[in-house]
Amino acid sequence: MSDLMGKVAFVTGGGSGIGRGICERLARDGADVFIADVDEAGAAQTVNLVNQLGRRAHSMRANVASKVQLQAAADACVAQFGRLDIALANAGIGRGGSILDMALEDWQLQVDINLTGVFLTVQAAAQRMVKLGHGGRIVCISSLAAENTGPGIWSYSATKVGVRMMVRGWAQELGPMGINVNAIGPGVIDTPLAAGLAGETDGVIRRNLERTTPVGRVGKPADIAGLVSFMVGQDGEFMSGAYVLMDGGLRDARNRQADPEVMEEMQRHMQAGAQRRARMEPLFRDE
Ligand SMILES: NC(=O)c1ccc[n+]([C@@H]2O[C@H](COP(=O)([O-])OP(=O)(O)OC[C@H]3O[C@@H](n4cnc5c(N)ncnc54)[C@H](O)[C@@H]3O)[C@@H](O)[C@H]2O)c1
């Protein structure tokens, strides 16, 4: 457990999944939280969760692909709390597709959110950390897909490799100003984004994953949040420019998707995933 009492964390995508898990953990560690997310209802739920833990929280609708909106969110964070000590560039989406027919719009949206969004988040946070003069800690969420790739997922991988490399450059630039920057590569974590890969409790996908993952289970947002807690706490002081994979050993597991029953179930989940994407699409549009 890190002692983050008096610190303020700025978290993009804090309204669901890993981002919500990070907000919860940082609040348990004592930090107040500011959430920037396009999903206002999801963000409001996380604000309630943080409040129930006795910490202060605010949220603002902001699309990480928009410089204007992120700058406004970072300003609102400093206006509300007077500080911005920790930043999480976490918001991201998954848009797969074959090279033969992937739509340019899907490619562009994914690059705008997963790559440009991380750049804009880190820029907005680092500018304020430097101005406030108290240093800071920044963590960017990359992926296991920055190491492994394959059909349909190469475009997502491209954005996540980009995050991994940007972090190394930023660690060099910001270190002299007392700001550490690191990246995390989560494996399969049980969130709405990864529903098709994580499957359901006792379902064929989940059982296959449990069988093939060396630690024998699917990841939870709290797993990633625990690593964030280390990186932004006192024990993480000497870590900067790092990329830490947290995947239960899945990277080197073999034949994890070969079972036809699993493939069939994944198809079903892909259809559900398409429905979720369609629901989220209007959230990215700026009225
Ligand atoms: N779940 C996994 O298995 C997994 C694995 C590796 C990496 N990741 C990465 O972890 C991060 C979080 O993923 P998750 O699984 O929690 O997903 P999620 O879909 O559960 O949550 C993502 C959150 O980000 C928000 N968001 C999306 N686009 C946004 C935008 N343009 N501006 C602001 N907010 C936006 C969503 O509204 C949502 O609240 C992503 O960067 C993802 O690529 C996830």
mmCIF file of C-alpha atoms and ligand atoms in Angstrom:
data_model
loop_
_atom_site.group_PDB
_atom_site.id
_atom_site.type_symbol
_atom_site.label_atom_id
_atom_site.label_comp_id
_atom_site.label_asym_id
_atom_site.label_seq_id
_atom_site.Cartn_x
_atom_site.Cartn_y
_atom_site.Cartn_z
ATOM 1 C CA MET A 1 0.000 0.000 0.000
ATOM 2 C CA SER A 2 1.434 3.368 -1.049
ATOM 3 C CA ASP A 3 0.943 6.488 0.999
ATOM 4 C CA LEU A 4 -0.632 8.947 -1.431
ATOM 5 C CA MET A 5 -2.367 11.113 1.153
ATOM 6 C CA GLY A 6 -2.569 14.680 -0.171
ATOM 7 C CA LYS A 7 -1.800 13.654 -3.764
ATOM 8 C CA VAL A 8 -4.117 14.231 -6.709
ATOM 9 C CA ALA A 9 -4.470 11.769 -9.591
ATOM 10 C CA PHE A 10 -5.734 12.676 -13.085
ATOM 11 C CA VAL A 11 -7.115 9.531 -14.752
ATOM 12 C CA THR A 12 -8.384 9.272 -18.334
ATOM 13 C CA GLY A 13 -10.953 6.545 -18.978
ATOM 14 C CA GLY A 14 -11.660 6.253 -15.252
ATOM 15 C CA GLY A 15 -15.314 5.453 -15.944
ATOM 16 C CA SER A 16 -14.856 1.730 -16.612
ATOM 17 C CA GLY A 17 -12.615 -1.308 -16.363
ATOM 18 C CA ILE A 18 -8.930 -0.797 -15.611
ATOM 19 C CA GLY A 19 -9.328 2.977 -15.179
ATOM 20 C CA ARG A 20 -12.014 2.504 -12.538
ATOM 21 C CA GLY A 21 -9.849 -0.089 -10.767
ATOM 22 C CA ILE A 22 -6.961 2.400 -10.756
ATOM 23 C CA CYS A 23 -9.170 5.183 -9.332
ATOM 24 C CA GLU A 24 -10.358 2.850 -6.574
ATOM 25 C CA ARG A 25 -6.841 1.739 -5.658
ATOM 26 C CA LEU A 26 -5.365 5.253 -5.676
ATOM 27 C CA ALA A 27 -8.248 6.418 -3.457
ATOM 28 C CA ARG A 28 -7.547 3.544 -1.044
ATOM 29 C CA ASP A 29 -3.932 4.735 -1.032
ATOM 30 C CA GLY A 30 -5.171 8.187 0.007
ATOM 31 C CA ALA A 31 -5.244 10.165 -3.261
ATOM 32 C CA ASP A 32 -8.033 12.402 -4.540
ATOM 33 C CA VAL A 33 -9.076 11.657 -8.118
ATOM 34 C CA PHE A 34 -10.060 13.614 -11.233
ATOM 35 C CA ILE A 35 -11.593 11.567 -14.065
ATOM 36 C CA ALA A 36 -11.633 12.597 -17.737
ATOM 37 C CA ASP A 37 -13.887 10.316 -19.775
ATOM 38 C CA VAL A 38 -16.355 10.516 -22.658
ATOM 39 C CA ASP A 39 -18.746 8.301 -20.679
ATOM 40 C CA GLU A 40 -20.204 10.667 -18.087
ATOM 41 C CA ALA A 41 -22.443 8.027 -16.493
ATOM 42 C CA GLY A 42 -19.538 5.619 -16.019
ATOM 43 C CA ALA A 43 -17.342 8.405 -14.632
ATOM 44 C CA ALA A 44 -20.096 9.406 -12.176
ATOM 45 C CA GLN A 45 -20.189 5.844 -10.831
ATOM 46 C CA THR A 46 -16.451 5.935 -10.233
ATOM 47 C CA VAL A 47 -16.760 9.323 -8.506
ATOM 48 C CA ASN A 48 -19.295 7.721 -6.122
ATOM 49 C CA LEU A 49 -16.980 4.793 -5.499
ATOM 50 C CA VAL A 50 -14.070 7.113 -4.637
ATOM 51 C CA ASN A 51 -16.317 9.237 -2.390
ATOM 52 C CA GLN A 52 -17.440 6.093 -0.545
ATOM 53 C CA LEU A 53 -13.766 5.432 0.190
ATOM 54 C CA GLY A 54 -13.584 8.845 1.856
ATOM 55 C CA ARG A 55 -11.637 10.631 -0.877
ATOM 56 C CA ARG A 56 -12.620 13.560 -3.056
ATOM 57 C CA ALA A 57 -13.393 12.990 -6.738
ATOM 58 C CA HIS A 58 -14.546 15.020 -9.745
ATOM 59 C CA SER A 59 -15.175 14.086 -13.336
ATOM 60 C CA MET A 60 -15.477 15.949 -16.596
ATOM 61 C CA ARG A 61 -16.515 14.855 -20.055
ATOM 62 C CA ALA A 62 -13.378 14.993 -22.164
ATOM 63 C CA ASN A 63 -12.352 13.173 -25.306
ATOM 64 C CA VAL A 64 -8.640 12.353 -25.087
ATOM 65 C CA ALA A 65 -8.366 12.889 -28.845
ATOM 66 C CA SER A 66 -9.145 16.585 -28.325
ATOM 67 C CA LYS A 67 -6.364 18.888 -27.131
ATOM 68 C CA VAL A 68 -8.857 21.588 -26.157
ATOM 69 C CA GLN A 69 -10.926 19.207 -24.026
ATOM 70 C CA LEU A 70 -7.930 17.620 -22.302
ATOM 71 C CA GLN A 71 -6.369 20.981 -21.523
ATOM 72 C CA ALA A 72 -9.713 22.092 -20.048
ATOM 73 C CA ALA A 73 -9.937 18.898 -17.965
ATOM 74 C CA ALA A 74 -6.396 19.308 -16.614
ATOM 75 C CA ASP A 75 -7.179 22.948 -15.770
ATOM 76 C CA ALA A 76 -10.369 21.842 -13.994
ATOM 77 C CA CYS A 77 -8.364 19.298 -11.981
ATOM 78 C CA VAL A 78 -5.931 21.978 -10.777
ATOM 79 C CA ALA A 79 -8.787 24.414 -10.131
ATOM 80 C CA GLN A 80 -10.671 21.827 -8.021
ATOM 81 C CA PHE A 81 -7.756 20.377 -6.071
ATOM 82 C CA GLY A 82 -4.866 22.848 -6.465
ATOM 83 C CA ARG A 83 -2.544 20.022 -7.564
ATOM 84 C CA LEU A 84 -1.913 17.373 -10.198
ATOM 85 C CA ASP A 85 0.662 14.866 -8.917
ATOM 86 C CA ILE A 86 -0.190 11.650 -10.753
ATOM 87 C CA ALA A 87 -1.454 11.125 -14.303
ATOM 88 C CA LEU A 88 -2.820 7.978 -15.894
ATOM 89 C CA ALA A 89 -3.061 7.883 -19.694
ATOM 90 C CA ASN A 90 -5.437 4.949 -19.625
ATOM 91 C CA ALA A 91 -8.358 5.644 -22.013
ATOM 92 C CA GLY A 92 -8.240 3.404 -25.049
ATOM 93 C CA ILE A 93 -10.317 1.452 -27.538
ATOM 94 C CA GLY A 94 -9.857 -1.682 -29.629
ATOM 95 C CA ARG A 95 -10.634 -1.542 -33.359
ATOM 96 C CA GLY A 96 -9.489 -4.661 -35.153
ATOM 97 C CA GLY A 97 -9.627 -5.496 -38.835
ATOM 98 C CA SER A 98 -7.905 -7.190 -41.726
ATOM 99 C CA ILE A 99 -5.429 -5.216 -43.858
ATOM 100 C CA LEU A 100 -7.618 -6.058 -46.864
ATOM 101 C CA ASP A 101 -10.688 -4.224 -45.658
ATOM 102 C CA MET A 102 -10.069 -2.325 -42.420
ATOM 103 C CA ALA A 103 -11.878 1.006 -42.681
ATOM 104 C CA LEU A 104 -9.733 4.127 -42.590
ATOM 105 C CA GLU A 105 -12.200 5.582 -40.061
ATOM 106 C CA ASP A 106 -11.498 2.711 -37.618
ATOM 107 C CA TRP A 107 -7.740 3.059 -38.067
ATOM 108 C CA GLN A 108 -7.950 6.828 -37.551
ATOM 109 C CA LEU A 109 -10.213 6.642 -34.479
ATOM 110 C CA GLN A 110 -7.915 4.120 -32.813
ATOM 111 C CA VAL A 111 -4.792 6.183 -33.559
ATOM 112 C CA ASP A 112 -6.532 9.374 -32.379
ATOM 113 C CA ILE A 113 -7.517 7.806 -29.040
ATOM 114 C CA ASN A 114 -4.791 5.254 -28.270
ATOM 115 C CA LEU A 115 -1.778 7.188 -29.544
ATOM 116 C CA THR A 116 -2.612 10.887 -29.920
ATOM 117 C CA GLY A 117 -4.795 10.657 -26.795
ATOM 118 C CA VAL A 118 -1.843 9.420 -24.725
ATOM 119 C CA PHE A 119 0.390 12.175 -26.139
ATOM 120 C CA LEU A 120 -2.204 14.864 -25.328
ATOM 121 C CA THR A 121 -2.844 13.462 -21.829
ATOM 122 C CA VAL A 122 0.820 13.349 -20.918
ATOM 123 C CA GLN A 123 1.401 16.800 -22.408
ATOM 124 C CA ALA A 124 -1.481 18.368 -20.448
ATOM 125 C CA ALA A 125 -0.426 16.682 -17.196
ATOM 126 C CA ALA A 126 3.329 17.291 -17.539
ATOM 127 C CA GLN A 127 2.857 20.985 -18.381
ATOM 128 C CA ARG A 128 0.950 21.463 -15.124
ATOM 129 C CA MET A 129 3.344 19.353 -13.061
ATOM 130 C CA VAL A 130 6.253 21.498 -14.294
ATOM 131 C CA LYS A 131 4.348 24.738 -13.629
ATOM 132 C CA LEU A 132 3.296 23.651 -10.135
ATOM 133 C CA GLY A 133 6.911 22.623 -9.466
ATOM 134 C CA HIS A 134 6.199 19.549 -7.317
ATOM 135 C CA GLY A 135 7.310 16.858 -9.791
ATOM 136 C CA GLY A 136 5.029 13.968 -10.609
ATOM 137 C CA ARG A 137 4.420 10.428 -11.745
ATOM 138 C CA ILE A 138 2.898 9.453 -15.076
ATOM 139 C CA VAL A 139 1.772 5.959 -16.094
ATOM 140 C CA CYS A 140 0.601 5.084 -19.618
ATOM 141 C CA ILE A 141 -1.380 1.935 -20.345
ATOM 142 C CA SER A 142 0.139 -0.003 -23.238
ATOM 143 C CA SER A 143 -0.639 -3.710 -23.760
ATOM 144 C CA LEU A 144 0.600 -7.261 -24.162
ATOM 145 C CA ALA A 145 -0.307 -6.493 -27.783
ATOM 146 C CA ALA A 146 2.805 -4.281 -27.878
ATOM 147 C CA GLU A 147 4.813 -7.535 -27.829
ATOM 148 C CA ASN A 148 2.582 -10.057 -29.595
ATOM 149 C CA THR A 149 0.386 -9.403 -32.577
ATOM 150 C CA GLY A 150 -1.517 -11.249 -35.265
ATOM 151 C CA PRO A 151 -4.413 -11.119 -37.716
ATOM 152 C CA GLY A 152 -6.887 -8.381 -36.957
ATOM 153 C CA ILE A 153 -4.990 -6.939 -34.016
ATOM 154 C CA TRP A 154 -1.904 -5.422 -35.697
ATOM 155 C CA SER A 155 -3.398 -1.896 -35.823
ATOM 156 C CA TYR A 156 -4.118 -1.952 -32.063
ATOM 157 C CA SER A 157 -0.581 -3.319 -31.549
ATOM 158 C CA ALA A 158 0.866 -0.428 -33.558
ATOM 159 C CA THR A 159 -0.703 2.123 -31.209
ATOM 160 C CA LYS A 160 0.457 0.233 -28.099
ATOM 161 C CA VAL A 161 4.057 -0.117 -29.337
ATOM 162 C CA GLY A 162 3.977 3.612 -29.949
ATOM 163 C CA VAL A 163 3.004 4.235 -26.327
ATOM 164 C CA ARG A 164 5.876 2.047 -25.152
ATOM 165 C CA MET A 165 8.435 4.039 -27.105
ATOM 166 C CA MET A 166 7.009 7.501 -26.360
ATOM 167 C CA VAL A 167 7.292 6.753 -22.640
ATOM 168 C CA ARG A 168 11.026 6.138 -22.995
ATOM 169 C CA GLY A 169 11.583 9.510 -24.646
ATOM 170 C CA TRP A 170 9.372 11.344 -22.147
ATOM 171 C CA ALA A 171 11.248 9.770 -19.224
ATOM 172 C CA GLN A 172 14.410 11.385 -20.606
ATOM 173 C CA GLU A 173 12.801 14.797 -21.094
ATOM 174 C CA LEU A 174 10.877 14.966 -17.828
ATOM 175 C CA GLY A 175 13.283 13.224 -15.421
ATOM 176 C CA PRO A 176 15.265 16.411 -14.732
ATOM 177 C CA MET A 177 11.986 18.051 -13.669
ATOM 178 C CA GLY A 178 11.245 15.369 -11.108
ATOM 179 C CA ILE A 179 8.681 13.551 -13.240
ATOM 180 C CA ASN A 180 8.839 9.771 -13.767
ATOM 181 C CA VAL A 181 7.057 8.197 -16.749
ATOM 182 C CA ASN A 182 6.360 4.481 -17.117
ATOM 183 C CA ALA A 183 4.189 2.111 -19.120
ATOM 184 C CA ILE A 184 2.253 -1.019 -18.212
ATOM 185 C CA GLY A 185 1.424 -3.841 -20.598
ATOM 186 C CA PRO A 186 -1.696 -5.608 -19.294
ATOM 187 C CA GLY A 187 -2.516 -9.089 -20.583
ATOM 188 C CA VAL A 188 -6.164 -10.168 -20.748
ATOM 189 C CA ILE A 189 -7.987 -8.187 -18.054
ATOM 190 C CA ASP A 190 -11.667 -8.825 -17.372
ATOM 191 C CA THR A 191 -13.253 -5.537 -18.529
ATOM 192 C CA PRO A 192 -15.977 -4.589 -21.039
ATOM 193 C CA LEU A 193 -13.248 -3.877 -23.637
ATOM 194 C CA ALA A 194 -11.819 -7.396 -23.420
ATOM 195 C CA ALA A 195 -15.094 -9.301 -22.985
ATOM 196 C CA GLY A 196 -14.403 -11.350 -26.107
ATOM 197 C CA LEU A 197 -10.964 -12.450 -24.892
ATOM 198 C CA ALA A 198 -11.790 -12.929 -21.211
ATOM 199 C CA GLY A 199 -15.166 -14.646 -21.710
ATOM 200 C CA GLU A 200 -17.530 -15.348 -18.820
ATOM 201 C CA THR A 201 -17.035 -17.220 -15.554
ATOM 202 C CA ASP A 202 -17.174 -20.982 -16.332
ATOM 203 C CA GLY A 203 -17.569 -20.283 -20.084
ATOM 204 C CA VAL A 204 -15.360 -22.028 -22.668
ATOM 205 C CA ILE A 205 -13.233 -18.955 -23.368
ATOM 206 C CA ARG A 206 -12.555 -18.366 -19.673
ATOM 207 C CA ARG A 207 -11.759 -22.022 -18.974
ATOM 208 C CA ASN A 208 -9.369 -22.100 -21.939
ATOM 209 C CA LEU A 209 -7.686 -18.939 -20.720
ATOM 210 C CA GLU A 210 -7.358 -20.320 -17.192
ATOM 211 C CA ARG A 211 -5.858 -23.523 -18.595
ATOM 212 C CA THR A 212 -3.299 -21.787 -20.786
ATOM 213 C CA THR A 213 -2.308 -18.846 -18.539
ATOM 214 C CA PRO A 214 0.565 -19.918 -16.263
ATOM 215 C CA VAL A 215 -0.951 -18.256 -13.167
ATOM 216 C CA GLY A 216 -4.268 -19.988 -13.925
ATOM 217 C CA ARG A 217 -6.701 -17.105 -14.008
ATOM 218 C CA VAL A 218 -7.847 -14.061 -15.958
ATOM 219 C CA GLY A 219 -6.491 -10.642 -14.950
ATOM 220 C CA LYS A 220 -8.500 -8.160 -12.892
ATOM 221 C CA PRO A 221 -8.377 -4.357 -12.969
ATOM 222 C CA ALA A 222 -7.085 -4.553 -9.375
ATOM 223 C CA ASP A 223 -3.972 -6.412 -10.620
ATOM 224 C CA ILE A 224 -3.008 -3.516 -12.890
ATOM 225 C CA ALA A 225 -4.045 -0.988 -10.238
ATOM 226 C CA GLY A 226 -1.646 -2.593 -7.762
ATOM 227 C CA LEU A 227 1.243 -2.084 -10.174
ATOM 228 C CA VAL A 228 0.177 1.528 -10.737
ATOM 229 C CA SER A 229 0.157 2.006 -6.961
ATOM 230 C CA PHE A 230 3.767 0.804 -6.827
ATOM 231 C CA MET A 231 4.863 2.985 -9.761
ATOM 232 C CA VAL A 232 3.359 6.191 -8.364
ATOM 233 C CA GLY A 233 4.278 5.523 -4.733
ATOM 234 C CA GLN A 234 7.511 5.911 -2.790
ATOM 235 C CA ASP A 235 8.855 2.503 -3.819
ATOM 236 C CA GLY A 236 8.607 3.472 -7.490
ATOM 237 C CA GLU A 237 10.902 6.466 -7.163
ATOM 238 C CA PHE A 238 13.786 4.839 -9.065
ATOM 239 C CA MET A 239 11.611 3.539 -11.928
ATOM 240 C CA SER A 240 11.325 5.646 -15.082
ATOM 241 C CA GLY A 241 11.143 4.839 -18.806
ATOM 242 C CA ALA A 242 10.104 1.284 -17.939
ATOM 243 C CA TYR A 243 7.516 -0.944 -19.595
ATOM 244 C CA VAL A 244 6.221 -3.630 -17.243
ATOM 245 C CA LEU A 245 4.266 -6.537 -18.677
ATOM 246 C CA MET A 246 1.567 -7.892 -16.334
ATOM 247 C CA ASP A 247 -0.117 -10.808 -18.075
ATOM 248 C CA GLY A 248 0.040 -13.817 -15.746
ATOM 249 C CA GLY A 249 2.635 -15.336 -18.098
ATOM 250 C CA LEU A 250 0.283 -15.402 -21.105
ATOM 251 C CA ARG A 251 2.797 -13.949 -23.593
ATOM 252 C CA ASP A 252 4.637 -17.228 -23.913
ATOM 253 C CA ALA A 253 1.641 -19.562 -23.654
ATOM 254 C CA ARG A 254 0.999 -21.679 -26.755
ATOM 255 C CA ASN A 255 -2.154 -22.711 -28.708
ATOM 256 C CA ARG A 256 -4.382 -20.577 -26.570
ATOM 257 C CA GLN A 257 -6.990 -19.970 -29.257
ATOM 258 C CA ALA A 258 -6.809 -23.197 -31.223
ATOM 259 C CA ASP A 259 -9.917 -24.900 -29.779
ATOM 260 C CA PRO A 260 -12.866 -24.608 -32.285
ATOM 261 C CA GLU A 261 -15.369 -24.348 -29.433
ATOM 262 C CA VAL A 262 -13.412 -21.367 -28.098
ATOM 263 C CA MET A 263 -13.276 -19.757 -31.540
ATOM 264 C CA GLU A 264 -17.037 -20.148 -31.924
ATOM 265 C CA GLU A 265 -17.661 -18.523 -28.544
ATOM 266 C CA MET A 266 -15.270 -15.693 -29.444
ATOM 267 C CA GLN A 267 -17.308 -15.008 -32.594
ATOM 268 C CA ARG A 268 -20.402 -14.599 -30.415
ATOM 269 C CA HIS A 269 -18.517 -12.160 -28.184
ATOM 270 C CA MET A 270 -17.258 -10.256 -31.223
ATOM 271 C CA GLN A 271 -20.853 -9.576 -32.194
ATOM 272 C CA ALA A 272 -21.590 -8.316 -28.665
ATOM 273 C CA GLY A 273 -18.405 -6.222 -28.912
ATOM 274 C CA ALA A 274 -19.652 -4.654 -32.133
ATOM 275 C CA GLN A 275 -22.872 -3.674 -30.354
ATOM 276 C CA ARG A 276 -20.892 -2.020 -27.532
ATOM 277 C CA ARG A 277 -18.785 -0.156 -30.081
ATOM 278 C CA ALA A 278 -21.922 1.106 -31.811
ATOM 279 C CA ARG A 279 -23.233 2.315 -28.431
ATOM 280 C CA MET A 280 -19.954 4.142 -27.705
ATOM 281 C CA GLU A 281 -19.557 5.740 -31.131
ATOM 282 C CA PRO A 282 -21.764 8.808 -30.387
ATOM 283 C CA LEU A 283 -19.718 9.475 -27.226
ATOM 284 C CA PHE A 284 -16.680 10.330 -29.359
ATOM 285 C CA ARG A 285 -18.564 12.919 -31.373
ATOM 286 C CA ASP A 286 -18.260 16.466 -30.159
ATOM 287 C CA GLU A 287 -21.550 18.214 -30.325
HETATM 288 N N1 LIG B 1 -8.824 -5.129 -20.811
HETATM 289 C C1 LIG B 1 -7.714 -5.638 -21.319
HETATM 290 O O1 LIG B 1 -7.560 -6.867 -21.452
HETATM 291 C C2 LIG B 1 -6.595 -4.732 -21.750
HETATM 292 C C3 LIG B 1 -5.377 -5.321 -22.088
HETATM 293 C C4 LIG B 1 -4.318 -4.504 -22.471
HETATM 294 C C5 LIG B 1 -4.473 -3.129 -22.497
HETATM 295 N N2 LIG B 1 -5.673 -2.586 -22.174
HETATM 296 C C6 LIG B 1 -5.777 -1.118 -22.217
HETATM 297 O O2 LIG B 1 -6.242 -0.656 -20.968
HETATM 298 C C7 LIG B 1 -6.928 0.600 -21.145
HETATM 299 C C8 LIG B 1 -8.286 0.512 -20.451
HETATM 300 O O3 LIG B 1 -9.044 -0.507 -21.073
HETATM 301 P P1 LIG B 1 -10.300 -1.229 -20.379
HETATM 302 O O4 LIG B 1 -10.157 -2.659 -20.669
HETATM 303 O O5 LIG B 1 -10.448 -0.758 -19.003
HETATM 304 O O6 LIG B 1 -11.478 -0.663 -21.320
HETATM 305 P P2 LIG B 1 -12.967 -0.161 -20.989
HETATM 306 O O7 LIG B 1 -13.621 -0.063 -22.312
HETATM 307 O O8 LIG B 1 -13.570 -0.988 -19.920
HETATM 308 O O9 LIG B 1 -12.727 1.299 -20.390
HETATM 309 C C9 LIG B 1 -12.189 2.330 -21.179
HETATM 310 C C10 LIG B 1 -12.669 3.674 -20.650
HETATM 311 O O10 LIG B 1 -12.064 4.680 -21.484
HETATM 312 C C11 LIG B 1 -13.080 5.583 -21.916
HETATM 313 N N3 LIG B 1 -12.714 6.139 -23.212
HETATM 314 C C12 LIG B 1 -12.645 5.490 -24.392
HETATM 315 N N4 LIG B 1 -12.316 6.348 -25.364
HETATM 316 C C13 LIG B 1 -12.174 7.558 -24.787
HETATM 317 C C14 LIG B 1 -11.837 8.837 -25.278
HETATM 318 N N5 LIG B 1 -11.647 9.080 -26.590
HETATM 319 N N6 LIG B 1 -11.748 9.872 -24.403
HETATM 320 C C15 LIG B 1 -11.989 9.662 -23.086
HETATM 321 N N7 LIG B 1 -12.334 8.471 -22.566
HETATM 322 C C16 LIG B 1 -12.417 7.435 -23.407
HETATM 323 C C17 LIG B 1 -14.352 4.742 -21.995
HETATM 324 O O11 LIG B 1 -15.525 5.548 -21.944
HETATM 325 C C18 LIG B 1 -14.194 3.855 -20.763
HETATM 326 O O12 LIG B 1 -14.692 4.475 -19.605
HETATM 327 C C19 LIG B 1 -6.994 0.827 -22.651
HETATM 328 O O13 LIG B 1 -5.957 1.688 -23.037
HETATM 329 C C20 LIG B 1 -6.768 -0.561 -23.224
HETATM 330 O O14 LIG B 1 -6.227 -0.526 -24.536
HETATM 331 C C21 LIG B 1 -6.739 -3.345 -21.804
#
